[in-house]
CSV table of C-alpha atoms in Angstrom, one decimal:
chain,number,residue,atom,x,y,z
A,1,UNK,CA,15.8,-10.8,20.2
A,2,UNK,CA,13.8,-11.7,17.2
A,3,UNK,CA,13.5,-15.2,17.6
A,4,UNK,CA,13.3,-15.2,21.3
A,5,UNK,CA,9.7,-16.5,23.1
A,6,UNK,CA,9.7,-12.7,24.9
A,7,UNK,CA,9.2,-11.5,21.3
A,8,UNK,CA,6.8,-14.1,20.5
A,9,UNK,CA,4.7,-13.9,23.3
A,10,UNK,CA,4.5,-10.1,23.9
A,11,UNK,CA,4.3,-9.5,19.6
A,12,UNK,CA,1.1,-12.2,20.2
A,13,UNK,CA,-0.4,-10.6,22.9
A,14,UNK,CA,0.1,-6.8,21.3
A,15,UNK,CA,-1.4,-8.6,18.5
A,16,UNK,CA,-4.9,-10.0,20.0
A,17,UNK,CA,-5.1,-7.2,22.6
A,18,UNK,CA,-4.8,-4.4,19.7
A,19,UNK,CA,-7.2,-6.5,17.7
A,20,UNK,CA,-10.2,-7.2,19.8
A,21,UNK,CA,-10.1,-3.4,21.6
A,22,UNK,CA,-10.0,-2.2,17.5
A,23,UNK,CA,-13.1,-3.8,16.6
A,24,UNK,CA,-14.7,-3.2,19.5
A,25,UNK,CA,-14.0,0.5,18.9
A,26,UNK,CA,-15.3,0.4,15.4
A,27,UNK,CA,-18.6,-0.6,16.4
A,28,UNK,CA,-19.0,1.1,19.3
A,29,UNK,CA,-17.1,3.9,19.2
A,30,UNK,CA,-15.9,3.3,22.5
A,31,UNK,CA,-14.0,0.5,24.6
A,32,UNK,CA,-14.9,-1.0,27.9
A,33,UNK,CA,-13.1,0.2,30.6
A,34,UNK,CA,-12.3,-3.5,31.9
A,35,UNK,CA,-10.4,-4.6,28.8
A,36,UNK,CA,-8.4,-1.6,28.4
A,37,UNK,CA,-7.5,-2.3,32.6
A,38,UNK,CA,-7.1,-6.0,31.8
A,39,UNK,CA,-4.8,-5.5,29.0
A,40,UNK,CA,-2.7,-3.2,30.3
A,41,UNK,CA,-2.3,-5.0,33.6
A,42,UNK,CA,-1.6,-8.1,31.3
A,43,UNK,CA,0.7,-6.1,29.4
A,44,UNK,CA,2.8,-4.7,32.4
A,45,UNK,CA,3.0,-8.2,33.7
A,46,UNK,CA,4.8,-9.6,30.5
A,47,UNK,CA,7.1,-6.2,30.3
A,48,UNK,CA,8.1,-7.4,34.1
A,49,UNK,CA,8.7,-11.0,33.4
A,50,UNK,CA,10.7,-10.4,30.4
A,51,UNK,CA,11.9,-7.3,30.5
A,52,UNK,CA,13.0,-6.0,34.5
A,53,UNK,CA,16.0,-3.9,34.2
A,54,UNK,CA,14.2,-1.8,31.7
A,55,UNK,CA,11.0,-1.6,32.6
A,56,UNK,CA,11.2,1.8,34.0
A,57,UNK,CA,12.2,2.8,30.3
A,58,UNK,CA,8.0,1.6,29.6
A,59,UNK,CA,6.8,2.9,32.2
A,60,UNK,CA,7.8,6.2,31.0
A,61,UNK,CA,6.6,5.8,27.5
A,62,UNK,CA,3.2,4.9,28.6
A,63,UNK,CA,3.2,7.9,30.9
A,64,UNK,CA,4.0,10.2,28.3
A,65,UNK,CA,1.6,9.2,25.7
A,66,UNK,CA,-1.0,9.0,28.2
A,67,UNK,CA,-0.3,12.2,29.5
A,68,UNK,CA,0.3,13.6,25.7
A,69,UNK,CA,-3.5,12.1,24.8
A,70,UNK,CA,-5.0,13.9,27.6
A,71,UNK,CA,-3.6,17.3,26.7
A,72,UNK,CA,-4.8,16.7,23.2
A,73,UNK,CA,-8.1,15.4,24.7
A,74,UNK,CA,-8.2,19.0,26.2
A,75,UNK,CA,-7.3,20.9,22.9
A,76,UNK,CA,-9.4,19.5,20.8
A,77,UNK,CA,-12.4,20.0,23.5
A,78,UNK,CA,-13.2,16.1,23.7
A,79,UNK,CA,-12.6,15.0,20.4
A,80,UNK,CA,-10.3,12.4,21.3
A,81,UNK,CA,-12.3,9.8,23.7
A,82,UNK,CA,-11.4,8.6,27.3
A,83,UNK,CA,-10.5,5.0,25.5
A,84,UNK,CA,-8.1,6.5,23.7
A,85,UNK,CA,-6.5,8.1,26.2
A,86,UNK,CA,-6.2,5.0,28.2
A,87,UNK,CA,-4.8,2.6,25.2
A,88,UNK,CA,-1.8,5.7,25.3
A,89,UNK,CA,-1.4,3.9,28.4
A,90,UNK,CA,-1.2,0.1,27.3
A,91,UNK,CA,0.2,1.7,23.9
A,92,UNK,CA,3.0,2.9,25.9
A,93,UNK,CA,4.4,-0.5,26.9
A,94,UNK,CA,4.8,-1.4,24.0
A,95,UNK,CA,8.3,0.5,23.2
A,96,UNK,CA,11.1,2.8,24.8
A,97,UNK,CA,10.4,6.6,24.8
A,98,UNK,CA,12.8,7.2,21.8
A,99,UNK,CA,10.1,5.3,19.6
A,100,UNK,CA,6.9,7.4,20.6
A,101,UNK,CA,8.0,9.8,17.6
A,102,UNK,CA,7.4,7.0,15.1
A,103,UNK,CA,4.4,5.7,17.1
A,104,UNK,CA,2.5,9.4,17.1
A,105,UNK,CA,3.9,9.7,13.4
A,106,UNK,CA,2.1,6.2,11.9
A,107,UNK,CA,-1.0,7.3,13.6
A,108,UNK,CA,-1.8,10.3,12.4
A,109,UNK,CA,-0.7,10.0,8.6
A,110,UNK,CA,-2.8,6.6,8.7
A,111,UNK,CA,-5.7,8.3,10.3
A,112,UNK,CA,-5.3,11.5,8.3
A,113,UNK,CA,-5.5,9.2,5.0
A,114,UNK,CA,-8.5,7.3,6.5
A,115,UNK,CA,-9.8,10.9,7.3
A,116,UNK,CA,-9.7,12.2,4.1
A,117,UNK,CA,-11.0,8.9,2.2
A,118,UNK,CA,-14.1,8.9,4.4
A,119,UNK,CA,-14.7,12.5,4.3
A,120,UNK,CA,-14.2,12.6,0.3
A,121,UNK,CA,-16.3,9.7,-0.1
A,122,UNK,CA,-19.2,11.2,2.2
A,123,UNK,CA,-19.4,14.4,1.8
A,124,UNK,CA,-19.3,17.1,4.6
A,125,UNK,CA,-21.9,15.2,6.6
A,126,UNK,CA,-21.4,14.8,10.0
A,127,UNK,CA,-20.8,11.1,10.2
A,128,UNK,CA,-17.6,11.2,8.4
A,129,UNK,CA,-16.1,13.4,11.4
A,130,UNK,CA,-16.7,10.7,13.4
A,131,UNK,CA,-14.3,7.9,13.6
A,132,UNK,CA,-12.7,5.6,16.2
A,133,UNK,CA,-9.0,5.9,16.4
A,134,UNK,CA,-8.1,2.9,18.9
A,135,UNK,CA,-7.1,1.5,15.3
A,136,UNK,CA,-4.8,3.9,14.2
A,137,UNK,CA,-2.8,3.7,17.9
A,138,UNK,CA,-2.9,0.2,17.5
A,139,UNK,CA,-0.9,0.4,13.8
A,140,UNK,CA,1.3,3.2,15.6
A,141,UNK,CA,2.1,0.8,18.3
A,142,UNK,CA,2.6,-2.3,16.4
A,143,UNK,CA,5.3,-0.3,13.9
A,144,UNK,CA,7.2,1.0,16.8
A,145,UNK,CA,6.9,-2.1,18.4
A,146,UNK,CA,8.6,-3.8,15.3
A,147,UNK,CA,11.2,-1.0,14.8
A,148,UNK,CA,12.3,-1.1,19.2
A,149,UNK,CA,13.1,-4.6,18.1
A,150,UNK,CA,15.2,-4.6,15.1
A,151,UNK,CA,17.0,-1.4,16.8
């Protein structure tokens, strides 16, 4: 499956997608709600032309992480934004449910280490609780991406 164009093409557009909503999140500390739509929709479209008879097995991914991001939304009384929430959603297409583990894993030790860099390096100020985590899915997602493949 490696060398196939499925790969190709969905590894591109998981690629760009993650990319562009990252950056955008750095700066802003939030995403438009028309990209995360467009590339989910996009997203969805490329798991049904390539992937059919196991696109239920996405579907389910991306409603558990969604679903997963909203309960931790609540928890944490708002910490984690409505953009993030919805990338659970395109983050969930990206892999089978047996792969969220790793996904959720890579996430949080990468933004735990960015956590603690920017919080050593500034202090206890209030700007280095702040911090957009769109990038941290995205590395989550692309690793499990990579690892659904090879398995």
């Amino acid at each position: 499956m490696l060398s196939s164009l499925s790969f190709i093409i969905i590894l591109c557009f998981i690629l760009i997608s993650s990319v562009l909503l990252s950056v955008y999140d750095i700066r802003n500390f939030s995403v438009p709600l028309w990209a995360l739509i467009l590339g989910t929709v996009g997203f969805l479209v490329l798991r049904i032309i390539f992937y059919i008879n196991t696109v239920y097995l996405y579907l389910i991914s991306a409603a558990i992480l969604t679903m997963l991001y909203f309960i931790i939304k609540l928890i944490t009384h708002g910490k984690l934004g409505t953009g993030d929430i919805l990338f659970g959603l395109f983050q969930g297409l990206g892999f089978r449910p047996q792969f969220i583990w790793i996904c959720l894993a890579v996430e949080a030790v990468i933004g735990l280490i960015f956590f603690l860099i920017c919080h050593y390096r500034k202090g206890n100020s209030s700007n280095a609780k702040k911090m957009p985590f769109i990038p941290f899915m995205a590395c989550g997602l692309l690793v499990s991406f990579l690892i659904d493949c090879f398995c």
